[in-house]
Amino acid sequence: MQAKEIIKMEKITLIPNAPDFVEGVINLRGNIIPIIDLKKRFNLEETEGDKNTGIIIVKIEDVDMGIIIDSISKVVSISNSDIQPPPPMLSGIGQKYIKGVGKLEDKLLVVLDLEKLFTTDEEEEETASADS
């Protein structure tokens, strides 16, 4: 995954019959970008957007996608060697989306597996049944 840029919130065009966590799409300099709401993906309480709400544009498997963010204070890089596997006591639906826990200075950061996050449950079921 590669973070490309952070933009201000734009008008999102809805997509009929899309998964709940897909807010819709935006047109970013002629490119159609799907926009994902992680709060919906993780069944978290939704908040009203404000002037700090934005979209982080990421590239996953050669596809640009946007993730809605409440705010951002700074962008940091963390090396793979600084990421440890998630603790075994983590459970629930969110565990499969956690790549690991990283340490940056004196802070712990939960590192998400965005490739899995952007796979719908139906796609996961199809992949699992094809592997059987």
N, CA, C and O of each residue as an XYZ file, in Angstrom:
528
protein
N       0.842     -1.169      0.000
C       0.000      0.000      0.000
C       0.883      1.225      0.000
O       1.914      1.265      0.672
N       0.479      2.207     -0.746
C       1.232      3.437     -0.844
C       0.270      4.607     -0.680
O      -0.682      4.745     -1.448
N       0.518      5.450      0.326
C      -0.268      6.670      0.481
C       0.233      7.669     -0.554
O       1.431      7.944     -0.633
N      -0.680      8.207     -1.339
C      -0.283      9.111     -2.413
C      -0.461     10.572     -2.038
O       0.431     11.392     -2.254
N      -1.633     10.895     -1.469
C      -1.899     12.287     -1.120
C      -3.093     12.377     -0.194
O      -3.855     11.424     -0.032
N      -3.237     13.539      0.406
C      -4.380     13.828      1.270
C      -5.092     15.023      0.662
O      -4.473     16.039      0.348
N      -6.409     14.887      0.500
C      -7.192     15.963     -0.099
C      -8.334     16.349      0.836
O      -8.704     15.599      1.739
N      -8.880     17.536      0.595
C     -10.062     17.955      1.356
C     -11.257     17.126      0.901
O     -11.284     16.595     -0.209
N     -12.235     17.031      1.783
C     -13.454     16.287      1.449
C     -14.100     16.904      0.216
O     -14.210     18.125      0.096
N     -14.521     16.045     -0.688
C     -15.199     16.472     -1.905
C     -16.596     15.879     -1.938
O     -16.933     14.999     -1.146
N     -17.401     16.374     -2.866
C     -18.737     15.801     -3.052
C     -18.575     14.383     -3.588
O     -17.898     14.151     -4.590
N     -19.215     13.438     -2.893
C     -19.112     12.026     -3.252
C     -20.373     11.607     -4.004
O     -21.489     11.862     -3.550
N     -20.190     10.967     -5.152
C     -21.306     10.447     -5.934
C     -21.616      9.032     -5.456
O     -20.742      8.166     -5.448
N     -22.862      8.806     -5.061
C     -23.267      7.500     -4.545
C     -23.286      6.452     -5.649
O     -23.535      6.760     -6.815
N     -23.019      5.208     -5.261
C     -23.053      4.068     -6.179
C     -24.154      3.123     -5.698
O     -24.059      2.597     -4.590
N     -25.193      2.895     -6.500
C     -26.264      1.982     -6.076
C     -25.741      0.567     -5.831
O     -24.864      0.082     -6.546
N     -26.291     -0.081     -4.814
C     -25.989     -1.475     -4.471
C     -24.535     -1.741     -4.099
O     -24.087     -2.887     -4.137
N     -23.793     -0.694     -3.739
C     -22.409     -0.882     -3.281
C     -22.440     -1.355     -1.827
O     -23.425     -1.126     -1.126
N     -21.372     -2.014     -1.367
C     -21.324     -2.383      0.055
C     -21.485     -1.146      0.935
O     -21.138     -0.041      0.518
N     -22.007     -1.322      2.147
C     -22.265     -0.199      3.049
C     -21.060      0.700      3.257
O     -21.202      1.920      3.339
N     -19.871      0.108      3.344
C     -18.685      0.900      3.663
C     -18.156      1.694      2.471
O     -17.255      2.517      2.632
N     -18.701      1.461      1.280
C     -18.309      2.240      0.106
C     -19.235      3.450      0.027
O     -20.425      3.323     -0.263
N     -18.667      4.625      0.290
C     -19.465      5.853      0.276
C     -19.867      6.244     -1.138
O     -20.926      6.836     -1.345
N     -19.029      5.915     -2.106
C     -19.283      6.291     -3.487
C     -17.971      6.548     -4.194
O     -16.956      5.926     -3.881
N     -17.990      7.470     -5.154
C     -16.783      7.791     -5.919
C     -16.627      9.298     -6.039
O     -17.589     10.057     -5.914
N     -15.380      9.713     -6.285
C     -15.101     11.106     -6.616
C     -14.326     11.131     -7.926
O     -13.749     10.128     -8.346
N     -14.324     12.298     -8.561
C     -13.516     12.510     -9.751
C     -12.313     13.335     -9.317
O     -12.447     14.516     -8.996
N     -11.144     12.717     -9.308
C      -9.921     13.398     -8.897
C      -9.029     13.574    -10.121
O      -8.361     12.639    -10.562
N      -9.032     14.784    -10.655
C      -8.237     15.110    -11.839
C      -8.458     14.112    -12.982
O      -7.511     13.662    -13.626
N      -9.732     13.782    -13.215
C     -10.093     12.897    -14.318
C     -10.071     11.419    -13.981
O     -10.417     10.593    -14.827
N      -9.674     11.063    -12.769
C      -9.662      9.663    -12.341
C     -10.816      9.413    -11.380
O     -11.035     10.192    -10.453
N     -11.546      8.338    -11.596
C     -12.651      7.966    -10.718
C     -12.077      7.163     -9.556
O     -11.467      6.112     -9.756
N     -12.279      7.667     -8.336
C     -11.692      7.075     -7.135
C     -12.814      6.597     -6.212
O     -13.643      7.404     -5.791
N     -12.858      5.290     -5.887
C     -13.835      4.822     -4.893
C     -13.448      5.339     -3.505
O     -12.268      5.396     -3.159
N     -14.459      5.713     -2.720
C     -14.236      6.273     -1.385
C     -14.804      5.321     -0.340
O     -15.963      4.911     -0.414
N     -13.963      4.977      0.637
C     -14.290      4.003      1.674
C     -14.413      4.708      3.019
O     -13.626      5.600      3.336
N     -15.402      4.304      3.807
C     -15.587      4.822      5.163
C     -15.232      3.706      6.145
O     -15.994      2.753      6.306
N     -14.074      3.823      6.803
C     -13.630      2.779      7.729
C     -14.517      2.677      8.960
O     -14.607      1.609      9.567
N     -15.171      3.765      9.338
C     -16.085      3.686     10.488
C     -17.220      2.713     10.184
O     -17.620      1.927     11.043
N     -17.731      2.770      8.969
C     -18.784      1.826      8.586
C     -18.218      0.418      8.462
O     -18.880     -0.548      8.843
N     -17.015      0.290      7.940
C     -16.406     -1.035      7.768
C     -16.206     -1.729      9.113
O     -16.337     -2.949      9.217
N     -15.885     -0.929     10.156
C     -15.650     -1.487     11.485
C     -16.846     -1.331     12.417
O     -16.732     -1.587     13.616
N     -17.992     -0.914     11.878
C     -19.200     -0.719     12.689
C     -18.957      0.218     13.866
O     -19.418     -0.041     14.978
N     -18.234      1.301     13.619
C     -17.981      2.307     14.645
C     -19.015      3.419     14.534
O     -19.673      3.579     13.506
N     -19.143      4.175     15.602
C     -20.088      5.288     15.608
C     -19.664      6.324     14.572
O     -18.511      6.751     14.528
N     -20.617      6.711     13.749
C     -20.326      7.711     12.729
C     -20.394      9.101     13.336
O     -21.197      9.364     14.232
N     -19.546      9.985     12.839
C     -19.534     11.367     13.301
C     -19.799     12.283     12.113
O     -19.586     11.917     10.957
N     -20.261     13.461     12.428
C     -20.524     14.453     11.392
C     -19.192     15.024     10.910
O     -18.338     15.373     11.725
N     -19.011     15.122      9.614
C     -17.786     15.701      9.073
C     -17.698     17.184      9.382
O     -18.715     17.850      9.575
N     -16.482     17.694      9.427
C     -16.269     19.121      9.643
C     -15.135     19.597      8.743
O     -14.753     18.901      7.802
N     -14.597     20.779      9.028
C     -13.562     21.344      8.164
C     -12.274     20.523      8.158
O     -11.456     20.670      7.250
N     -12.085     19.662      9.153
C     -10.886     18.828      9.217
C     -11.038     17.500      8.478
O     -10.052     16.797      8.259
N     -12.272     17.151      8.093
C     -12.514     15.882      7.406
C     -11.854     15.916      6.032
O     -11.932     16.914      5.314
N     -11.213     14.825      5.684
C     -10.540     14.756      4.398
C     -10.556     13.347      3.848
O     -11.245     12.464      4.358
N      -9.788     13.159      2.807
C      -9.673     11.852      2.153
C      -8.195     11.586      1.911
O      -7.490     12.423      1.348
N      -7.730     10.417      2.339
C      -6.365     10.010      2.017
C      -6.452      9.084      0.811
O      -7.185      8.095      0.823
N      -5.703      9.415     -0.218
C      -5.690      8.618     -1.441
C      -4.545      7.615     -1.325
O      -3.394      7.988     -1.100
N      -4.884      6.334     -1.483
C      -3.884      5.269     -1.383
C      -3.898      4.441     -2.660
O      -4.901      4.388     -3.372
N      -2.783      3.804     -2.937
C      -2.698      2.886     -4.077
C      -2.561      1.486     -3.510
O      -1.631      1.187     -2.760
N      -3.516      0.624     -3.885
C      -3.512     -0.767     -3.449
C      -3.612     -1.637     -4.692
O      -4.584     -1.560     -5.444
N      -2.596     -2.463     -4.898
C      -2.574     -3.343     -6.072
C      -2.891     -2.575     -7.356
O      -3.741     -2.992     -8.142
N      -2.212     -1.465     -7.558
C      -2.338     -0.622     -8.752
C      -3.693      0.056     -8.906
O      -4.020      0.530     -9.994
N      -4.489      0.111     -7.839
C      -5.784      0.789     -7.882
C      -5.775      1.912     -6.851
O      -5.443      1.689     -5.687
N      -6.143      3.122     -7.282
C      -6.260      4.242     -6.352
C      -7.601      4.168     -5.644
O      -8.634      3.940     -6.272
N      -7.577      4.362     -4.326
C      -8.786      4.378     -3.505
C      -8.655      5.501     -2.495
O      -7.551      5.937     -2.172
N      -9.792      5.964     -2.002
C      -9.790      7.004     -0.987
C     -10.383      6.493      0.309
O     -11.336      5.714      0.304
N      -9.814      6.936      1.419
C     -10.305      6.583      2.748
C     -10.672      7.880      3.455
O      -9.856      8.798      3.543
N     -11.898      7.955      3.958
C     -12.333      9.149      4.680
C     -11.607      9.206      6.018
O     -11.535      8.211      6.739
N     -11.070     10.379      6.344
C     -10.386     10.584      7.620
C     -11.017     11.765      8.340
O     -11.421     12.744      7.714
N     -11.097     11.662      9.681
C     -11.636     12.770     10.476
C     -10.675     13.948     10.457
O     -11.081     15.094     10.259
N      -9.408     13.657     10.665
C      -8.365     14.676     10.637
C      -7.026     13.956     10.593
O      -6.949     12.746     10.803
N      -5.985     14.707     10.319
C      -4.648     14.122     10.298
C      -3.682     15.149     10.855
O      -3.732     16.326     10.495
N      -2.804     14.697     11.732
C      -1.851     15.631     12.315
C      -0.506     15.570     11.604
O       0.138     16.599     11.400
N      -0.078     14.356     11.222
C       1.152     14.243     10.442
C       1.204     12.876      9.779
O       0.513     11.941     10.184
N       2.028     12.783      8.764
C       2.228     11.535      8.039
C       3.581     10.981      8.460
O       4.579     11.702      8.481
N       3.607      9.697      8.794
C       4.858      9.064      9.215
C       5.080      7.796      8.400
O       4.138      7.195      7.884
N       6.323      7.411      8.296
C       6.672      6.134      7.667
C       7.145      5.195      8.753
O       7.831      5.607      9.689
N       6.780      3.937      8.630
C       7.209      2.928      9.586
C       7.697      1.730      8.780
O       7.016      1.270      7.864
N       8.873      1.232      9.125
C       9.438      0.115      8.361
C       8.786     -1.193      8.791
O       8.310     -1.326      9.918
N       8.773     -2.148      7.879
C       8.179     -3.455      8.176
C       8.843     -4.122      9.368
O       8.197     -4.874     10.097
N      10.130     -3.855      9.573
C      10.833     -4.475     10.701
C      10.344     -3.941     12.045
O      10.563     -4.568     13.082
N       9.681     -2.783     12.027
C       9.137     -2.205     13.265
C       7.693     -2.624     13.519
O       7.077     -2.165     14.481
N       7.148     -3.489     12.669
C       5.770     -3.957     12.830
C       5.794     -5.378     13.375
O       6.414     -6.270     12.797
N       5.109     -5.572     14.493
C       5.017     -6.894     15.109
C       3.624     -7.461     14.852
O       2.676     -6.702     14.650
N       3.488     -8.793     14.858
C       2.161     -9.388     14.666
C       1.192     -8.900     15.741
O       1.613     -8.564     16.848
N      -0.108     -8.860     15.422
C      -1.079     -8.410     16.424
C      -1.112     -9.377     17.604
O      -0.892    -10.576     17.434
N      -1.389     -8.856     18.802
C      -1.476     -9.733     19.971
C      -2.568    -10.782     19.779
O      -3.609    -10.488     19.190
N      -2.341    -12.022     20.277
C      -3.322    -13.096     20.069
C      -4.654    -12.854     20.767
O      -5.659    -13.462     20.400
N      -4.678    -11.971     21.771
C      -5.934    -11.758     22.485
C      -6.922    -10.895     21.697
O      -8.077    -10.751     22.099
N      -6.478    -10.329     20.591
C      -7.414     -9.577     19.757
C      -8.393    -10.552     19.135
O      -7.999    -11.584     18.593
N      -9.643    -10.225     19.216
C     -10.643    -11.107     18.625
C     -11.725    -10.270     17.986
O     -11.731     -9.044     18.103
N     -12.620    -10.924     17.324
C     -13.715    -10.220     16.682
C     -13.447    -10.032     15.206
O     -12.405    -10.427     14.683
N     -14.415     -9.419     14.551
C     -14.358     -9.274     13.101
C     -13.196     -8.400     12.655
O     -12.678     -8.578     11.553
N     -12.777     -7.452     13.501
C     -11.714     -6.540     13.105
C     -10.333     -7.151     13.080
O      -9.438     -6.594     12.445
N     -10.123     -8.268     13.741
C      -8.785     -8.852     13.846
C      -8.184     -9.188     12.485
O      -6.989     -8.985     12.267
N      -8.991     -9.693     11.583
C      -8.444    -10.095     10.286
C      -7.955     -8.905      9.469
O      -7.233     -9.083      8.488
N      -8.344     -7.691      9.865
C      -7.922     -6.500      9.140
C      -6.685     -5.849      9.747
O      -6.202     -4.840      9.232
N      -6.169     -6.413     10.834
C      -5.009     -5.827     11.500
C      -3.755     -6.557     11.047
O      -3.612     -7.762     11.256
N      -2.852     -5.815     10.426
C      -1.601     -6.389      9.944
C      -0.614     -6.566     11.093
O       0.157     -7.526     11.120
N      -0.647     -5.636     12.036
C       0.268     -5.718     13.162
C       0.227     -4.454     13.989
O      -0.617     -3.579     13.792
N       1.162     -4.380     14.919
C       1.289     -3.210     15.781
C       2.708     -2.684     15.613
O       3.681     -3.425     15.755
N       2.808     -1.413     15.314
C       4.119     -0.800     15.128
C       4.428      0.165     16.247
O       3.527      0.719     16.876
N       5.706      0.359     16.487
C       6.129      1.304     17.515
C       6.861      2.442     16.823
O       7.779      2.225     16.032
N       6.440      3.644     17.135
C       7.072      4.839     16.597
C       7.344      5.759     17.768
O       6.420      6.287     18.386
N       8.611      5.947     18.066
C       9.020      6.684     19.260
C       8.371      6.021     20.470
O       8.638      4.848     20.734
N       7.530      6.732     21.209
C       6.903      6.139     22.398
C       5.437      5.781     22.170
O       4.699      5.542     23.126
N       5.012      5.744     20.907
C       3.606      5.468     20.598
C       3.460      4.129     19.888
O       4.326      3.717     19.116
N       2.346      3.463     20.166
C       1.999      2.240     19.446
C       0.969      2.581     18.375
O       0.025      3.329     18.628
N       1.154      2.040     17.201
C       0.260      2.293     16.078
C      -0.306      0.973     15.576
O       0.439      0.019     15.350
N      -1.611      0.918     15.402
C      -2.237     -0.261     14.811
C      -2.117     -0.113     13.294
O      -2.557      0.885     12.721
N      -1.523     -1.107     12.658
C      -1.311     -1.085     11.212
C      -2.373     -1.969     10.569
O      -2.456     -3.165     10.851
N      -3.177     -1.370      9.709
C      -4.267     -2.099      9.060
C      -3.794     -2.766      7.776
O      -2.889     -2.268      7.106
N      -4.402     -3.882      7.440
C      -4.153     -4.574      6.181
C      -5.205     -4.081      5.192
O      -6.301     -4.634      5.108
N      -4.858     -3.038      4.447
C      -5.843     -2.398      3.577
C      -6.306     -3.304      2.445
O      -7.439     -3.174      1.982
N      -5.457     -4.218      1.992
C      -5.900     -5.138      0.941
C      -7.101     -5.949      1.423
O      -8.061     -6.138      0.675
N      -7.055     -6.428      2.664
C      -8.185     -7.187      3.216
C      -9.374     -6.277      3.502
O     -10.526     -6.687      3.354
N      -9.093     -5.042      3.911
C     -10.174     -4.110      4.219
C     -11.045     -3.828      3.008
O     -12.257     -3.648      3.136
N     -10.435     -3.789      1.840
C     -11.174     -3.425      0.643
C     -11.759     -4.618     -0.082
O     -12.277     -4.479     -1.190
N     -11.683     -5.793      0.531
C     -12.319     -6.984     -0.010
C     -13.676     -7.129      0.665
O     -13.761     -7.106      1.893
N     -14.721     -7.276     -0.111
C     -16.043     -7.448      0.486
C     -16.160     -8.844      1.070
O     -15.422     -9.747      0.675
N     -17.079     -9.030      2.003
C     -17.301    -10.339      2.611
C     -17.665    -11.378      1.554
O     -17.270    -12.539      1.664
N     -18.418    -10.967      0.528
C     -18.799    -11.894     -0.524
C     -17.567    -12.366     -1.294
O     -17.459    -13.545     -1.633
N     -16.635    -11.446     -1.573
C     -15.411    -11.822     -2.275
C     -14.579    -12.777     -1.430
O     -13.986    -13.719     -1.955
N     -14.533    -12.533     -0.110
C     -13.785    -13.416      0.784
C     -14.386    -14.817      0.779
O     -13.657    -15.808      0.755
N     -15.733    -14.900      0.803
C     -16.397    -16.203      0.792
C     -16.118    -16.939     -0.516
O     -15.883    -18.147     -0.513
N     -16.144    -16.205     -1.643
C     -15.870    -16.828     -2.937
C     -14.439    -17.347     -2.989
O     -14.192    -18.445     -3.487
N     -13.491    -16.556     -2.474
C     -12.091    -16.974     -2.455
C     -11.908    -18.194     -1.569
O     -11.186    -19.123     -1.930
N     -12.560    -18.198     -0.406
C     -12.444    -19.323      0.525
C     -13.023    -20.593     -0.085
O     -12.436    -21.667      0.053
N     -14.174    -20.485     -0.761
C     -14.779    -21.682     -1.348
C     -13.987    -22.158     -2.563
O     -13.959    -23.356     -2.845
N     -13.347    -21.249     -3.281
C     -12.520    -21.644     -4.423
C     -11.257    -22.356     -3.954
O     -10.736    -23.228     -4.650
N     -10.760    -21.980     -2.760
C      -9.564    -22.613     -2.202
C      -9.854    -23.993     -1.640
O      -8.932    -24.788     -1.452
N     -11.129    -24.296     -1.365
C     -11.485    -25.593     -0.752
C     -11.454    -26.722     -1.747
O     -11.728    -27.868     -1.389
